[in-house]
Amino acid sequence: MSVEKKYDRFAALYDRFEGFIEKKFFSRFREELFKRVEGKRILEVGIGTGKNVPYYPDDVDVVGVDVSEGMLRVCQERLKKFPEKKVKLLRADVQNLPFSDGEFDCVVSTFVFCTVPDPMKGLKEVHRVLKPSGRAVFLEHMRSRKWYVNAMLFVMHIFTKSLLGTSMLRKTVDNIKKAGFMIEEEKHLLGDVVRLITARKGGEESD
């Protein structure tokens, strides 16, 4: 089953499934991320059910994309509670974004590149649609530097990969660099598994 269909099937339950960890940890991490968002035209890839919507300033224009129609429907309902937010939703795949080069000041991604089937392709698309020297801010979970943590992540990976197509073992910081970004800050928020990465658009790496 495709990632799109997995999320369509799970969309109505998604926020309840993540309720505890969202309240305990992730809401705090989102606040930290939005201290680093800049510019007036923002792209959020994998907007999902719209958990980041409350954190956007009222004076920025946001385009939120997601591959799952089911998740976007939930997000649309959430937007009704925030009529002051200027957020446009669009069904699109981060691996093939329907935007011209250099359209956005900033790109936001929260817990997305653990699930994108081809993360390098998606990251290169994010790089492409950013303006020169534009900023991307990533809140992601990934492989640890500690073997015993990775052993636990591997067990979790068996279930998350089957349920939502989510890998717990990706080297996302390395992938961000390989996509052509220059890392400005890497902050560890939950051990070294959940990290906040602030990156600036740089030149493409040669193969």
Tab-separated table of C-alpha atoms in Angstrom:
chain	number	residue	atom	x	y	z
A	1	MET	CA	0.000	0.000	0.000
A	2	SER	CA	1.311	3.476	-0.894
A	3	VAL	CA	2.184	6.085	1.745
A	4	GLU	CA	-0.658	8.218	0.405
A	5	LYS	CA	-3.239	5.494	0.982
A	6	LYS	CA	-1.852	4.628	4.405
A	7	TYR	CA	-2.296	8.227	5.538
A	8	ASP	CA	-5.726	8.512	3.911
A	9	ARG	CA	-6.831	5.482	5.913
A	10	PHE	CA	-5.355	6.786	9.176
A	11	ALA	CA	-6.178	10.508	8.841
A	12	ALA	CA	-9.261	10.601	11.085
A	13	LEU	CA	-7.354	8.945	13.957
A	14	TYR	CA	-3.964	10.546	13.460
A	15	ASP	CA	-4.227	13.415	15.957
A	16	ARG	CA	-5.660	11.175	18.677
A	17	PHE	CA	-2.924	8.601	18.071
A	18	GLU	CA	-0.228	11.253	18.618
A	19	GLY	CA	-2.121	13.170	21.321
A	20	PHE	CA	0.097	12.365	24.298
A	21	ILE	CA	3.462	12.865	22.611
A	22	GLU	CA	2.181	16.049	20.939
A	23	LYS	CA	1.155	17.558	24.262
A	24	LYS	CA	4.215	16.320	26.159
A	25	PHE	CA	6.932	17.090	23.610
A	26	PHE	CA	6.077	18.037	20.048
A	27	SER	CA	4.080	21.228	20.739
A	28	ARG	CA	7.098	22.608	22.591
A	29	PHE	CA	9.386	21.614	19.723
A	30	ARG	CA	7.110	23.359	17.210
A	31	GLU	CA	7.337	26.588	19.223
A	32	GLU	CA	11.116	26.309	19.048
A	33	LEU	CA	11.011	25.725	15.285
A	34	PHE	CA	8.874	28.788	14.581
A	35	LYS	CA	11.428	31.060	16.231
A	36	ARG	CA	13.566	30.261	13.175
A	37	VAL	CA	10.999	30.719	10.394
A	38	GLU	CA	11.613	33.814	8.275
A	39	GLY	CA	10.168	35.636	5.286
A	40	LYS	CA	6.657	36.351	4.031
A	41	ARG	CA	6.075	33.463	1.622
A	42	ILE	CA	6.329	30.086	3.314
A	43	LEU	CA	5.951	26.547	2.006
A	44	GLU	CA	5.112	23.754	4.412
A	45	VAL	CA	5.737	20.301	2.986
A	46	GLY	CA	3.742	17.462	4.514
A	47	ILE	CA	1.365	19.799	6.328
A	48	GLY	CA	-0.701	16.791	7.387
A	49	THR	CA	-3.537	17.624	9.778
A	50	GLY	CA	-2.226	21.173	10.236
A	51	LYS	CA	-0.608	20.957	13.652
A	52	ASN	CA	1.704	23.845	12.737
A	53	VAL	CA	-1.123	26.171	11.688
A	54	PRO	CA	-1.512	27.905	15.097
A	55	TYR	CA	2.160	28.871	15.116
A	56	TYR	CA	2.244	30.814	11.836
A	57	PRO	CA	2.203	34.619	12.136
A	58	ASP	CA	-0.970	36.186	10.736
A	59	ASP	CA	0.962	38.323	8.232
A	60	VAL	CA	2.662	35.536	6.245
A	61	ASP	CA	1.364	33.687	3.187
A	62	VAL	CA	1.603	29.934	3.620
A	63	VAL	CA	1.181	27.193	1.049
A	64	GLY	CA	0.729	23.795	2.684
A	65	VAL	CA	1.123	20.647	0.604
A	66	ASP	CA	0.487	17.024	1.427
A	67	VAL	CA	0.266	13.839	-0.608
A	68	SER	CA	-2.768	12.609	1.381
A	69	GLU	CA	-6.224	13.962	0.565
A	70	GLY	CA	-7.495	12.567	3.872
A	71	MET	CA	-4.942	14.511	5.912
A	72	LEU	CA	-5.717	17.682	3.961
A	73	ARG	CA	-9.421	17.331	4.758
A	74	VAL	CA	-8.606	17.240	8.474
A	75	CYS	CA	-6.321	20.252	8.022
A	76	GLN	CA	-9.080	22.165	6.228
A	77	GLU	CA	-11.357	21.627	9.228
A	78	ARG	CA	-8.623	22.868	11.574
A	79	LEU	CA	-8.181	26.020	9.477
A	80	LYS	CA	-11.780	27.013	10.234
A	81	LYS	CA	-10.648	27.692	13.805
A	82	PHE	CA	-7.961	30.112	12.559
A	83	PRO	CA	-9.630	32.400	9.998
A	84	GLU	CA	-6.883	34.980	10.515
A	85	LYS	CA	-4.238	32.614	9.083
A	86	LYS	CA	-3.436	32.907	5.377
A	87	VAL	CA	-2.903	29.254	4.533
A	88	LYS	CA	-3.617	27.719	1.130
A	89	LEU	CA	-3.761	23.922	0.879
A	90	LEU	CA	-2.706	21.904	-2.132
A	91	ARG	CA	-2.464	18.174	-2.731
A	92	ALA	CA	1.080	17.617	-3.978
A	93	ASP	CA	4.031	15.297	-3.528
A	94	VAL	CA	7.219	16.807	-2.100
A	95	GLN	CA	9.149	14.595	-4.528
A	96	ASN	CA	7.653	16.558	-7.425
A	97	LEU	CA	6.587	20.014	-6.255
A	98	PRO	CA	4.368	22.036	-8.646
A	99	PHE	CA	6.240	25.309	-8.121
A	100	SER	CA	8.819	27.304	-10.044
A	101	ASP	CA	12.426	27.605	-8.909
A	102	GLY	CA	12.996	30.088	-6.106
A	103	GLU	CA	9.352	30.783	-5.180
A	104	PHE	CA	9.611	30.668	-1.379
A	105	ASP	CA	11.475	32.539	1.353
A	106	CYS	CA	11.329	29.610	3.761
A	107	VAL	CA	10.296	25.954	3.834
A	108	VAL	CA	8.969	24.218	6.949
A	109	SER	CA	9.038	20.443	7.438
A	110	THR	CA	7.989	18.628	10.621
A	111	PHE	CA	8.341	14.839	10.825
A	112	VAL	CA	8.125	14.418	7.053
A	113	PHE	CA	11.401	13.082	5.672
A	114	CYS	CA	11.156	9.926	7.763
A	115	THR	CA	8.270	8.920	5.479
A	116	VAL	CA	8.960	10.356	2.001
A	117	PRO	CA	9.735	7.289	-0.188
A	118	ASP	CA	12.727	9.009	-1.844
A	119	PRO	CA	13.944	11.553	0.726
A	120	MET	CA	16.814	12.819	-1.417
A	121	LYS	CA	14.454	13.609	-4.272
A	122	GLY	CA	12.139	15.460	-1.889
A	123	LEU	CA	14.956	17.436	-0.279
A	124	LYS	CA	16.316	18.487	-3.664
A	125	GLU	CA	12.837	19.734	-4.568
A	126	VAL	CA	12.738	21.777	-1.344
A	127	HIS	CA	16.151	23.192	-2.254
A	128	ARG	CA	14.953	24.049	-5.772
A	129	VAL	CA	11.836	26.014	-4.769
A	130	LEU	CA	13.661	28.138	-2.184
A	131	LYS	CA	14.889	31.583	-3.133
A	132	PRO	CA	18.679	32.048	-3.253
A	133	SER	CA	19.939	31.907	0.335
A	134	GLY	CA	16.423	30.904	1.459
A	135	ARG	CA	16.026	29.035	4.740
A	136	ALA	CA	14.597	25.579	5.430
A	137	VAL	CA	13.690	24.464	8.942
A	138	PHE	CA	13.323	20.764	9.663
A	139	LEU	CA	11.965	19.074	12.785
A	140	GLU	CA	12.724	15.389	12.211
A	141	HIS	CA	13.413	12.125	13.981
A	142	MET	CA	16.256	9.986	12.707
A	143	ARG	CA	18.915	7.401	13.389
A	144	SER	CA	20.902	7.918	16.586
A	145	ARG	CA	24.665	7.875	16.977
A	146	LYS	CA	24.193	5.322	19.773
A	147	TRP	CA	23.849	1.657	18.772
A	148	TYR	CA	21.584	0.741	21.700
A	149	VAL	CA	19.144	3.535	20.815
A	150	ASN	CA	19.122	2.314	17.225
A	151	ALA	CA	18.285	-1.181	18.464
A	152	MET	CA	15.096	0.220	20.023
A	153	LEU	CA	14.389	2.319	16.943
A	154	PHE	CA	14.709	-0.786	14.778
A	155	VAL	CA	11.936	-2.499	16.748
A	156	MET	CA	9.741	0.597	16.376
A	157	HIS	CA	10.649	0.769	12.688
A	158	ILE	CA	9.054	-2.627	12.055
A	159	PHE	CA	5.668	-1.273	13.150
A	160	THR	CA	5.873	2.313	11.840
A	161	LYS	CA	7.036	1.193	8.409
A	162	SER	CA	4.076	-1.151	8.102
A	163	LEU	CA	1.513	1.301	9.499
A	164	LEU	CA	2.525	4.585	7.817
A	165	GLY	CA	5.612	3.913	5.742
A	166	THR	CA	7.721	5.722	8.334
A	167	SER	CA	11.374	4.813	8.865
A	168	MET	CA	12.963	5.393	12.267
A	169	LEU	CA	16.487	4.878	10.946
A	170	ARG	CA	17.197	7.502	8.290
A	171	LYS	CA	20.307	9.701	8.299
A	172	THR	CA	18.341	12.874	7.665
A	173	VAL	CA	21.042	15.415	8.532
A	174	ASP	CA	23.394	13.754	6.052
A	175	ASN	CA	20.640	13.775	3.421
A	176	ILE	CA	19.977	17.494	3.966
A	177	LYS	CA	23.661	18.242	3.352
A	178	LYS	CA	23.769	16.031	0.263
A	179	ALA	CA	20.756	17.897	-1.169
A	180	GLY	CA	22.850	21.089	-1.274
A	181	PHE	CA	21.945	22.768	2.027
A	182	MET	CA	24.353	24.453	4.407
A	183	ILE	CA	23.507	23.574	8.014
A	184	GLU	CA	23.251	26.654	10.231
A	185	GLU	CA	22.143	24.907	13.414
A	186	GLU	CA	21.484	21.357	14.569
A	187	LYS	CA	19.725	21.178	17.924
A	188	HIS	CA	19.033	17.892	19.711
A	189	LEU	CA	15.605	17.959	21.338
A	190	LEU	CA	14.949	14.358	22.412
A	191	GLY	CA	18.316	12.714	22.796
A	192	ASP	CA	19.880	12.807	19.342
A	193	VAL	CA	16.826	11.154	17.753
A	194	VAL	CA	14.555	14.202	17.411
A	195	ARG	CA	16.503	17.135	15.986
A	196	LEU	CA	15.764	20.674	14.852
A	197	ILE	CA	17.832	21.559	11.795
A	198	THR	CA	18.079	25.061	10.371
A	199	ALA	CA	19.620	25.128	6.907
A	200	ARG	CA	20.360	27.674	4.208
A	201	LYS	CA	20.095	27.085	0.459
A	202	GLY	CA	23.510	26.526	-1.047
A	203	GLY	CA	24.916	25.281	-4.354
A	204	GLU	CA	24.020	21.807	-5.604
A	205	GLU	CA	26.574	19.115	-4.928
A	206	SER	CA	28.102	17.500	-7.976
A	207	ASP	CA	27.686	13.751	-8.432
